[in-house]
PDB file of C-alpha atoms and ligand atoms in Angstrom:
ATOM      1  CA  MET Z   1       9.750  18.885   5.530  1.00  0.00           C
ATOM      2  CA  ILE Z   2       7.059  19.587   2.927  1.00  0.00           C
ATOM      3  CA  GLU Z   3       6.441  22.830   1.064  1.00  0.00           C
ATOM      4  CA  HIS Z   4       3.722  24.310  -1.100  1.00  0.00           C
ATOM      5  CA  ALA Z   5       5.637  23.293  -4.254  1.00  0.00           C
ATOM      6  CA  ASP Z   6       5.642  19.666  -3.051  1.00  0.00           C
ATOM      7  CA  VAL Z   7       1.882  19.673  -2.618  1.00  0.00           C
ATOM      8  CA  GLN Z   8       1.515  21.202  -6.109  1.00  0.00           C
ATOM      9  CA  PHE Z   9       3.812  18.470  -7.458  1.00  0.00           C
ATOM     10  CA  TYR Z  10       1.613  15.788  -5.854  1.00  0.00           C
ATOM     11  CA  LYS Z  11      -1.559  17.356  -7.273  1.00  0.00           C
ATOM     12  CA  GLU Z  12      -0.072  17.572 -10.786  1.00  0.00           C
ATOM     13  CA  ASN Z  13       1.725  14.232 -10.860  1.00  0.00           C
ATOM     14  CA  GLY Z  14      -0.185  12.039  -8.418  1.00  0.00           C
ATOM     15  CA  TYR Z  15       2.920  11.106  -6.438  1.00  0.00           C
ATOM     16  CA  LEU Z  16       5.620  12.618  -4.226  1.00  0.00           C
ATOM     17  CA  LEU Z  17       8.864  11.217  -2.827  1.00  0.00           C
ATOM     18  CA  VAL Z  18       9.641  12.622   0.644  1.00  0.00           C
ATOM     19  CA  LYS Z  19      13.193  12.062   1.846  1.00  0.00           C
ATOM     20  CA  GLY Z  20      14.148  11.001   5.380  1.00  0.00           C
ATOM     21  CA  VAL Z  21      10.666  10.611   6.883  1.00  0.00           C
ATOM     22  CA  PHE Z  22      12.061   7.863   9.147  1.00  0.00           C
ATOM     23  CA  ASN Z  23      15.493   7.885  10.771  1.00  0.00           C
ATOM     24  CA  GLN Z  24      17.834   4.906  10.606  1.00  0.00           C
ATOM     25  CA  ASP Z  25      16.893   3.639  14.103  1.00  0.00           C
ATOM     26  CA  GLU Z  26      13.224   3.606  13.099  1.00  0.00           C
ATOM     27  CA  VAL Z  27      14.114   1.852   9.845  1.00  0.00           C
ATOM     28  CA  ALA Z  28      16.140  -0.760  11.782  1.00  0.00           C
ATOM     29  CA  ALA Z  29      13.197  -1.411  14.133  1.00  0.00           C
ATOM     30  CA  MET Z  30      10.854  -1.938  11.170  1.00  0.00           C
ATOM     31  CA  ARG Z  31      13.353  -4.227   9.407  1.00  0.00           C
ATOM     32  CA  GLU Z  32      13.552  -6.360  12.546  1.00  0.00           C
ATOM     33  CA  ALA Z  33       9.753  -6.420  12.783  1.00  0.00           C
ATOM     34  CA  VAL Z  34       9.476  -7.503   9.125  1.00  0.00           C
ATOM     35  CA  GLU Z  35      11.955 -10.328   9.736  1.00  0.00           C
ATOM     36  CA  ASN Z  36      10.055 -11.432  12.851  1.00  0.00           C
ATOM     37  CA  ILE Z  37       6.776 -11.521  10.913  1.00  0.00           C
ATOM     38  CA  ILE Z  38       8.366 -13.711   8.220  1.00  0.00           C
ATOM     39  CA  GLN Z  39       9.711 -16.127  10.849  1.00  0.00           C
ATOM     40  CA  ARG Z  40       6.467 -16.216  12.827  1.00  0.00           C
ATOM     41  CA  ALA Z  41       4.455 -16.755   9.638  1.00  0.00           C
ATOM     42  CA  ALA Z  42       6.709 -19.723   8.797  1.00  0.00           C
ATOM     43  CA  ARG Z  43       6.224 -21.195  12.293  1.00  0.00           C
ATOM     44  CA  SER Z  44       2.438 -20.754  11.913  1.00  0.00           C
ATOM     45  CA  ASN Z  45       2.406 -22.410   8.467  1.00  0.00           C
ATOM     46  CA  ALA Z  46       1.172 -19.116   7.017  1.00  0.00           C
ATOM     47  CA  ASP Z  47       4.202 -18.451   4.840  1.00  0.00           C
ATOM     48  CA  HIS Z  48       2.764 -18.482   1.306  1.00  0.00           C
ATOM     49  CA  ASN Z  49       4.244 -16.920  -1.808  1.00  0.00           C
ATOM     50  CA  HIS Z  50       2.277 -13.752  -2.552  1.00  0.00           C
ATOM     51  CA  ALA Z  51       3.761 -13.015  -5.981  1.00  0.00           C
ATOM     52  CA  TRP Z  52       1.141 -11.658  -8.391  1.00  0.00           C
ATOM     53  CA  GLN Z  53       0.047 -14.084 -11.087  1.00  0.00           C
ATOM     54  CA  GLY Z  54      -1.144 -13.273 -14.615  1.00  0.00           C
ATOM     55  CA  ASP Z  55      -0.017 -12.938 -18.213  1.00  0.00           C
ATOM     56  CA  PHE Z  56       2.324  -9.974 -17.716  1.00  0.00           C
ATOM     57  CA  LEU Z  57       5.414 -12.213 -17.682  1.00  0.00           C
ATOM     58  CA  PRO Z  58       6.145 -15.570 -19.345  1.00  0.00           C
ATOM     59  CA  PRO Z  59       4.883 -18.434 -17.083  1.00  0.00           C
ATOM     60  CA  GLU Z  60       8.346 -19.977 -16.681  1.00  0.00           C
ATOM     61  CA  GLN Z  61       9.660 -16.648 -15.336  1.00  0.00           C
ATOM     62  CA  LEU Z  62       6.582 -15.979 -13.206  1.00  0.00           C
ATOM     63  CA  LYS Z  63       6.779 -19.288 -11.353  1.00  0.00           C
ATOM     64  CA  LYS Z  64      10.301 -18.476 -10.061  1.00  0.00           C
ATOM     65  CA  LEU Z  65       9.274 -15.143  -8.513  1.00  0.00           C
ATOM     66  CA  VAL Z  66       8.784 -14.711  -4.772  1.00  0.00           C
ATOM     67  CA  LEU Z  67       7.054 -12.058  -2.682  1.00  0.00           C
ATOM     68  CA  LYS Z  68       6.739 -12.082   1.097  1.00  0.00           C
ATOM     69  CA  GLY Z  69       3.628  -9.970   1.444  1.00  0.00           C
ATOM     70  CA  PHE Z  70       1.524  -9.769   4.604  1.00  0.00           C
ATOM     71  CA  HIS Z  71      -1.393  -7.455   5.325  1.00  0.00           C
ATOM     72  CA  ASP Z  72      -2.268  -5.655   8.565  1.00  0.00           C
ATOM     73  CA  VAL Z  73       1.293  -5.527   9.843  1.00  0.00           C
ATOM     74  CA  HIS Z  74       0.258  -3.076  12.592  1.00  0.00           C
ATOM     75  CA  PHE Z  75      -1.617  -5.999  14.183  1.00  0.00           C
ATOM     76  CA  HIS Z  76       1.620  -7.993  14.234  1.00  0.00           C
ATOM     77  CA  ASP Z  77       4.113  -5.475  15.559  1.00  0.00           C
ATOM     78  CA  ALA Z  78       3.877  -2.070  17.245  1.00  0.00           C
ATOM     79  CA  ALA Z  79       6.811  -0.762  15.178  1.00  0.00           C
ATOM     80  CA  PHE Z  80       4.263  -0.327  12.393  1.00  0.00           C
ATOM     81  CA  THR Z  81       1.635   1.294  14.614  1.00  0.00           C
ATOM     82  CA  ARG Z  82       4.274   3.901  15.461  1.00  0.00           C
ATOM     83  CA  ALA Z  83       4.973   4.379  11.740  1.00  0.00           C
ATOM     84  CA  VAL Z  84       1.247   4.834  10.959  1.00  0.00           C
ATOM     85  CA  ILE Z  85       1.029   7.876  13.258  1.00  0.00           C
ATOM     86  CA  HIS Z  86       4.602   9.161  12.990  1.00  0.00           C
ATOM     87  CA  PRO Z  87       4.600  13.003  13.134  1.00  0.00           C
ATOM     88  CA  ASN Z  88       6.685  13.277   9.945  1.00  0.00           C
ATOM     89  CA  MET Z  89       4.146  11.064   8.214  1.00  0.00           C
ATOM     90  CA  THR Z  90       1.091  12.993   9.434  1.00  0.00           C
ATOM     91  CA  ALA Z  91       2.749  16.304   8.474  1.00  0.00           C
ATOM     92  CA  VAL Z  92       2.862  15.155   4.844  1.00  0.00           C
ATOM     93  CA  LEU Z  93      -0.644  13.666   5.013  1.00  0.00           C
ATOM     94  CA  ASN Z  94      -2.059  16.929   6.395  1.00  0.00           C
ATOM     95  CA  ALA Z  95      -0.470  18.858   3.532  1.00  0.00           C
ATOM     96  CA  ILE Z  96      -1.740  16.475   0.857  1.00  0.00           C
ATOM     97  CA  ILE Z  97      -5.055  15.133   2.227  1.00  0.00           C
ATOM     98  CA  GLY Z  98      -6.128  17.655   4.877  1.00  0.00           C
ATOM     99  CA  PRO Z  99      -6.479  17.851   8.675  1.00  0.00           C
ATOM    100  CA  ASN Z 100      -8.628  14.721   9.200  1.00  0.00           C
ATOM    101  CA  VAL Z 101      -6.870  11.554   8.085  1.00  0.00           C
ATOM    102  CA  GLN Z 102      -7.703   7.888   8.605  1.00  0.00           C
ATOM    103  CA  MET Z 103      -5.653   4.773   8.068  1.00  0.00           C
ATOM    104  CA  HIS Z 104      -7.248   2.237   5.724  1.00  0.00           C
ATOM    105  CA  HIS Z 105      -4.845  -0.718   5.886  1.00  0.00           C
ATOM    106  CA  THR Z 106      -1.164  -1.692   6.011  1.00  0.00           C
ATOM    107  CA  LYS Z 107       1.001  -4.331   4.386  1.00  0.00           C
ATOM    108  CA  MET Z 108       4.630  -5.313   3.902  1.00  0.00           C
ATOM    109  CA  LEU Z 109       6.212  -6.224   0.576  1.00  0.00           C
ATOM    110  CA  VAL Z 110       9.534  -8.006   0.645  1.00  0.00           C
ATOM    111  CA  LYS Z 111      11.191  -8.748  -2.675  1.00  0.00           C
ATOM    112  CA  PRO Z 112      14.050 -11.190  -2.072  1.00  0.00           C
ATOM    113  CA  PRO Z 113      17.270 -10.939  -4.112  1.00  0.00           C
ATOM    114  CA  ALA Z 114      17.472 -12.452  -7.628  1.00  0.00           C
ATOM    115  CA  ASN Z 115      13.793 -13.444  -7.925  1.00  0.00           C
ATOM    116  CA  GLY Z 116      11.775 -10.799  -6.059  1.00  0.00           C
ATOM    117  CA  ALA Z 117       8.333 -10.522  -7.637  1.00  0.00           C
ATOM    118  CA  ALA Z 118       7.200  -7.850 -10.077  1.00  0.00           C
ATOM    119  CA  PHE Z 119       3.981  -5.820  -9.839  1.00  0.00           C
ATOM    120  CA  PRO Z 120       2.303  -5.196 -13.200  1.00  0.00           C
ATOM    121  CA  MET Z 121       1.141  -1.618 -13.746  1.00  0.00           C
ATOM    122  CA  HIS Z 122      -2.177  -0.922 -12.030  1.00  0.00           C
ATOM    123  CA  GLN Z 123      -4.258   1.514 -10.021  1.00  0.00           C
ATOM    124  CA  ASP Z 124      -5.182   0.605  -6.432  1.00  0.00           C
ATOM    125  CA  TYR Z 125      -8.653   2.101  -6.971  1.00  0.00           C
ATOM    126  CA  PRO Z 126     -10.436  -1.145  -8.053  1.00  0.00           C
ATOM    127  CA  TYR Z 127      -9.540  -2.842  -4.765  1.00  0.00           C
ATOM    128  CA  PHE Z 128     -11.123  -0.239  -2.457  1.00  0.00           C
ATOM    129  CA  PRO Z 129     -12.966   2.446  -4.450  1.00  0.00           C
ATOM    130  CA  HIS Z 130     -13.939   5.623  -2.597  1.00  0.00           C
ATOM    131  CA  ARG Z 131     -16.189   8.553  -3.487  1.00  0.00           C
ATOM    132  CA  ASP Z 132     -13.666  11.423  -3.392  1.00  0.00           C
ATOM    133  CA  HIS Z 133     -10.466   9.639  -4.434  1.00  0.00           C
ATOM    134  CA  SER Z 134      -8.483  10.983  -1.468  1.00  0.00           C
ATOM    135  CA  MET Z 135      -6.948   7.543  -0.852  1.00  0.00           C
ATOM    136  CA  LEU Z 136      -3.189   7.323  -1.158  1.00  0.00           C
ATOM    137  CA  ALA Z 137      -0.402   4.876  -0.438  1.00  0.00           C
ATOM    138  CA  ALA Z 138       2.611   5.805   1.641  1.00  0.00           C
ATOM    139  CA  SER Z 139       5.325   3.338   0.696  1.00  0.00           C
ATOM    140  CA  ILE Z 140       8.021   3.317   3.392  1.00  0.00           C
ATOM    141  CA  HIS Z 141      11.409   2.209   2.102  1.00  0.00           C
ATOM    142  CA  LEU Z 142      13.364  -0.056   4.453  1.00  0.00           C
ATOM    143  CA  ASP Z 143      16.162  -0.525   1.893  1.00  0.00           C
ATOM    144  CA  ASP Z 144      17.702   1.635  -0.779  1.00  0.00           C
ATOM    145  CA  ALA Z 145      15.690   0.899  -3.911  1.00  0.00           C
ATOM    146  CA  ASP Z 146      16.635   1.377  -7.568  1.00  0.00           C
ATOM    147  CA  THR Z 147      15.833  -0.187 -10.930  1.00  0.00           C
ATOM    148  CA  GLU Z 148      18.111  -3.156 -10.152  1.00  0.00           C
ATOM    149  CA  ASN Z 149      16.165  -4.301  -7.074  1.00  0.00           C
ATOM    150  CA  GLY Z 150      12.713  -3.430  -8.394  1.00  0.00           C
ATOM    151  CA  CYS Z 151      11.925   0.079  -7.139  1.00  0.00           C
ATOM    152  CA  LEU Z 152       8.450   1.499  -7.538  1.00  0.00           C
ATOM    153  CA  ARG Z 153       7.537   3.061 -10.884  1.00  0.00           C
ATOM    154  CA  VAL Z 154       4.723   5.501 -11.573  1.00  0.00           C
ATOM    155  CA  ILE Z 155       3.075   7.133 -14.578  1.00  0.00           C
ATOM    156  CA  PRO Z 156       3.182  10.837 -13.662  1.00  0.00           C
ATOM    157  CA  GLY Z 157      -0.204  12.551 -14.033  1.00  0.00           C
ATOM    158  CA  SER Z 158      -2.079   9.285 -14.679  1.00  0.00           C
ATOM    159  CA  HIS Z 159      -4.393   9.896 -11.678  1.00  0.00           C
ATOM    160  CA  LYS Z 160      -6.101  12.567 -13.817  1.00  0.00           C
ATOM    161  CA  GLN Z 161      -7.468   9.848 -16.138  1.00  0.00           C
ATOM    162  CA  GLY Z 162      -9.766   8.573 -13.362  1.00  0.00           C
ATOM    163  CA  PRO Z 163     -10.572   4.874 -12.889  1.00  0.00           C
ATOM    164  CA  LEU Z 164      -9.366   2.691 -15.780  1.00  0.00           C
ATOM    165  CA  GLN Z 165     -10.465  -0.743 -16.991  1.00  0.00           C
ATOM    166  CA  HIS Z 166      -8.261  -3.453 -15.462  1.00  0.00           C
ATOM    167  CA  VAL Z 167      -7.684  -7.063 -16.529  1.00  0.00           C
ATOM    168  CA  GLY Z 168      -9.970  -8.896 -14.098  1.00  0.00           C
ATOM    169  CA  MET Z 169      -9.628  -6.527 -11.198  1.00  0.00           C
ATOM    170  CA  HIS Z 170      -5.910  -6.779 -10.955  1.00  0.00           C
ATOM    171  CA  TYR Z 171      -3.813  -4.891 -13.448  1.00  0.00           C
ATOM    172  CA  LEU Z 172      -3.797  -2.908 -16.685  1.00  0.00           C
ATOM    173  CA  ASN Z 173      -3.261  -4.517 -20.075  1.00  0.00           C
ATOM    174  CA  HIS Z 174       0.492  -5.151 -19.948  1.00  0.00           C
ATOM    175  CA  LYS Z 175       0.951  -4.568 -23.682  1.00  0.00           C
ATOM    176  CA  GLU Z 176      -0.442  -1.034 -23.365  1.00  0.00           C
ATOM    177  CA  HIS Z 177       1.153  -0.451 -19.968  1.00  0.00           C
ATOM    178  CA  PRO Z 178       4.414  -2.427 -19.688  1.00  0.00           C
ATOM    179  CA  ILE Z 179       6.300  -2.071 -16.411  1.00  0.00           C
ATOM    180  CA  SER Z 180       9.083  -0.363 -18.376  1.00  0.00           C
ATOM    181  CA  SER Z 181       6.659   2.521 -19.183  1.00  0.00           C
ATOM    182  CA  GLY Z 182       6.701   3.606 -15.524  1.00  0.00           C
ATOM    183  CA  THR Z 183       9.044   6.340 -14.325  1.00  0.00           C
ATOM    184  CA  PRO Z 184      11.414   4.731 -11.786  1.00  0.00           C
ATOM    185  CA  CYS Z 185      11.321   6.276  -8.304  1.00  0.00           C
ATOM    186  CA  PRO Z 186      14.649   5.382  -6.708  1.00  0.00           C
ATOM    187  CA  ALA Z 187      14.682   5.999  -2.962  1.00  0.00           C
ATOM    188  CA  GLU Z 188      16.796   5.472   0.139  1.00  0.00           C
ATOM    189  CA  ALA Z 189      15.917   3.645   3.346  1.00  0.00           C
ATOM    190  CA  GLY Z 190      13.723   5.983   5.404  1.00  0.00           C
ATOM    191  CA  ASP Z 191      12.214   7.764   2.384  1.00  0.00           C
ATOM    192  CA  VAL Z 192       8.479   7.505   1.688  1.00  0.00           C
ATOM    193  CA  LEU Z 193       6.818   7.530  -1.727  1.00  0.00           C
ATOM    194  CA  PHE Z 194       3.263   8.881  -1.537  1.00  0.00           C
ATOM    195  CA  PHE Z 195       0.985   8.101  -4.484  1.00  0.00           C
ATOM    196  CA  ASN Z 196      -2.737   8.443  -5.091  1.00  0.00           C
ATOM    197  CA  TYR Z 197      -4.779   5.243  -5.577  1.00  0.00           C
ATOM    198  CA  LEU Z 198      -5.586   6.375  -9.147  1.00  0.00           C
ATOM    199  CA  THR Z 199      -1.907   6.824 -10.052  1.00  0.00           C
ATOM    200  CA  ILE Z 200      -0.768   4.004 -12.313  1.00  0.00           C
ATOM    201  CA  HIS Z 201       2.160   2.240 -10.648  1.00  0.00           C
ATOM    202  CA  GLY Z 202       4.032  -1.049 -10.518  1.00  0.00           C
ATOM    203  CA  SER Z 203       7.553  -2.381 -10.122  1.00  0.00           C
ATOM    204  CA  ASP Z 204       9.935  -4.723 -11.880  1.00  0.00           C
ATOM    205  CA  VAL Z 205      11.574  -7.957 -10.750  1.00  0.00           C
ATOM    206  CA  ASN Z 206      14.327  -7.664  -8.146  1.00  0.00           C
ATOM    207  CA  ARG Z 207      17.260  -8.968 -10.207  1.00  0.00           C
ATOM    208  CA  SER Z 208      19.932  -7.681  -7.813  1.00  0.00           C
ATOM    209  CA  THR Z 209      21.746  -9.337  -4.926  1.00  0.00           C
ATOM    210  CA  ARG Z 210      19.917  -7.006  -2.460  1.00  0.00           C
ATOM    211  CA  THR Z 211      16.542  -7.437  -0.742  1.00  0.00           C
ATOM    212  CA  ARG Z 212      13.921  -4.729  -1.327  1.00  0.00           C
ATOM    213  CA  ARG Z 213      11.664  -4.280   1.716  1.00  0.00           C
ATOM    214  CA  ASN Z 214       8.783  -1.766   1.759  1.00  0.00           C
ATOM    215  CA  VAL Z 215       5.911  -1.201   4.158  1.00  0.00           C
ATOM    216  CA  LEU Z 216       2.854   0.305   2.551  1.00  0.00           C
ATOM    217  CA  ILE Z 217       0.166   2.211   4.432  1.00  0.00           C
ATOM    218  CA  GLN Z 218      -3.052   3.385   2.777  1.00  0.00           C
ATOM    219  CA  TYR Z 219      -4.647   6.563   4.132  1.00  0.00           C
ATOM    220  CA  ARG Z 220      -7.785   8.553   3.239  1.00  0.00           C
ATOM    221  CA  ASP Z 221      -9.615  11.717   4.168  1.00  0.00           C
ATOM    222  CA  ALA Z 222     -11.919  10.873   7.088  1.00  0.00           C
ATOM    223  CA  ALA Z 223     -14.873  12.303   5.120  1.00  0.00           C
ATOM    224  CA  ASP Z 224     -14.197  10.138   2.038  1.00  0.00           C
ATOM    225  CA  LEU Z 225     -16.527   7.136   1.908  1.00  0.00           C
ATOM    226  CA  PRO Z 226     -16.079   3.697   0.323  1.00  0.00           C
ATOM    227  CA  THR Z 227     -18.433   3.043  -2.603  1.00  0.00           C
ATOM    228  CA  VAL Z 228     -18.084  -0.746  -2.384  1.00  0.00           C
ATOM    229  CA  ASN Z 229     -17.986  -3.086   0.626  1.00  0.00           C
ATOM    230  CA  SER Z 230     -14.517  -4.432  -0.010  1.00  0.00           C
ATOM    231  CA  HIS Z 231     -11.144  -4.834   1.631  1.00  0.00           C
ATOM    232  CA  PHE Z 232     -12.342  -4.658   5.237  1.00  0.00           C
ATOM    233  CA  ASP Z 233     -10.000  -5.045   8.140  1.00  0.00           C
ATOM    234  CA  TRP Z 234     -10.371  -4.326  11.830  1.00  0.00           C
ATOM    235  CA  GLY Z 235      -8.025  -1.344  11.882  1.00  0.00           C
ATOM    236  CA  MET Z 236      -9.731   0.476   9.044  1.00  0.00           C
ATOM    237  CA  GLY Z 237     -10.839   4.004   9.928  1.00  0.00           C
ATOM    238  CA  LEU Z 238      -8.268   4.582  12.675  1.00  0.00           C
ATOM    239  CA  MET Z 239      -7.846   8.348  13.063  1.00  0.00           C
ATOM    240  CA  VAL Z 240      -4.193   9.229  12.579  1.00  0.00           C
ATOM    241  CA  SER Z 241      -4.751  12.967  12.536  1.00  0.00           C
ATOM    242  CA  GLY Z 242      -7.562  15.400  13.369  1.00  0.00           C
ATOM    243  CA  GLU Z 243     -11.098  14.261  14.123  1.00  0.00           C
ATOM    244  CA  ASN Z 244     -13.801  12.227  12.447  1.00  0.00           C
ATOM    245  CA  PRO Z 245     -16.317  14.716  11.028  1.00  0.00           C
ATOM    246  CA  ASP Z 246     -19.151  12.141  11.175  1.00  0.00           C
ATOM    247  CA  PHE Z 247     -19.742  11.148  14.827  1.00  0.00           C
ATOM    248  CA  LYS Z 248     -22.000   8.222  13.860  1.00  0.00           C
ATOM    249  CA  ASN Z 249     -19.642   6.782  11.277  1.00  0.00           C
ATOM    250  CA  ILE Z 250     -16.831   5.063  13.140  1.00  0.00           C
ATOM    251  CA  GLY Z 251     -15.392   1.768  11.944  1.00  0.00           C
ATOM    252  CA  PRO Z 252     -16.884  -0.587   9.375  1.00  0.00           C
ATOM    253  CA  ASN Z 253     -19.860  -2.877  10.013  1.00  0.00           C
ATOM    254  CA  PHE Z 254     -18.345  -6.300  10.466  1.00  0.00           C
ATOM    255  CA  LYS Z 255     -20.092  -9.625  10.271  1.00  0.00           C
ATOM    256  CA  ILE Z 256     -19.266 -11.796  13.273  1.00  0.00           C
ATOM    257  CA  ALA Z 257     -19.301 -15.521  12.633  1.00  0.00           C
ATOM    258  CA  ASP Z 258     -22.038 -17.277  14.633  1.00  0.00           C
ATOM    259  CA  ASP Z 259     -21.381 -20.608  16.327  1.00  0.00           C
ATOM    260  CA  LYS Z 260     -23.558 -22.329  13.715  1.00  0.00           C
ATOM    261  CA  PRO Z 261     -21.394 -22.987  10.628  1.00  0.00           C
ATOM    262  CA  GLY Z 262     -22.486 -21.028   7.549  1.00  0.00           C
ATOM    263  CA  GLU Z 263     -24.502 -18.466   9.511  1.00  0.00           C
ATOM    264  CA  GLU Z 264     -23.393 -14.974  10.297  1.00  0.00           C
ATOM    265  CA  LYS Z 265     -24.677 -12.419  12.759  1.00  0.00           C
ATOM    266  CA  GLU Z 266     -24.320  -8.773  11.848  1.00  0.00           C
ATOM    267  CA  VAL Z 267     -22.930  -6.617  14.624  1.00  0.00           C
ATOM    268  CA  SER Z 268     -23.470  -2.953  13.948  1.00  0.00           C
ATOM    269  CA  GLN Z 269     -21.380  -0.353  15.718  1.00  0.00           C
ATOM    270  CA  LYS Z 270     -23.889   2.365  14.887  1.00  0.00           C
TER     271      LYS Z 270
HETATM  272  O1  AKG D   1       5.982  -2.201  -3.709  1.00  0.00           O
HETATM  273  C1  AKG D   1       5.856  -2.424  -4.905  1.00  0.00           C
HETATM  274  O2  AKG D   1       6.806  -2.708  -5.619  1.00  0.00           O
HETATM  275  C2  AKG D   1       4.509  -2.341  -5.571  1.00  0.00           C
HETATM  276  C3  AKG D   1       3.372  -2.441  -4.619  1.00  0.00           C
HETATM  277  C4  AKG D   1       2.058  -2.227  -5.270  1.00  0.00           C
HETATM  278  O3  AKG D   1       1.973  -1.857  -6.407  1.00  0.00           O
HETATM  279  C5  AKG D   1       0.844  -2.421  -4.523  1.00  0.00           C
HETATM  280  O4  AKG D   1       0.876  -2.994  -3.433  1.00  0.00           O
HETATM  281  O5  AKG D   1      -0.228  -2.017  -5.026  1.00  0.00           O
END
């Protein structure tokens, strides 16, 4: 599925599209799971619009845009847990990252037809910086994606620039890095786009009549350590391949809320 030239391409360009990682039955199961999450979120009054805000589009356009985006989808439906450790997925991760790979977090990004939200160009690094920059996103396509329905775009080779200054923490200056500057990465349902967390990426508005559904999983080398206490979730550090080289370093240190409001008790797993 993946050859030496593919790994070289990833190293040079900071991204790699791998075709047919998931078959159409697996894609159908994930589509159904995405739909169920949207319906259950609505029933739980948790159905907010997650479209990114900012100055990268005129306000009157921005306010019309919609994104159904939920984190930690593997805690909602086992279809995603299966995707996290799928053998085709780990084969690519082993080639790019190495033998010992951990999941960091998961999310789903559904851009509805006509007004599906845009993502201004950015690196993922500021959200969860790590020492060795092994972190990458695997964006699983559940629909065919192209420029019409807001496919992912990347700046090839941009990971080599290292961490860049973002507006707030969120995105790069949109005048220097307009979404149109990204190379479109059209893909078919079942394909996965892998890109490093330093690779500049984003995506345009879905202006088509078709939904664009992606599930995004972040992975890292098990030996790569966070440099900031940010973006914690309970699944972080799950081994998806190989073994954890540091026996004493399993799972993050969470704070457990005490029964007295405003006070927290630290529970260390060490
Ligand atoms: O799926 C997309 O269109 C972009 C997602 C993205 O850039 C992100 O989640 O960081």
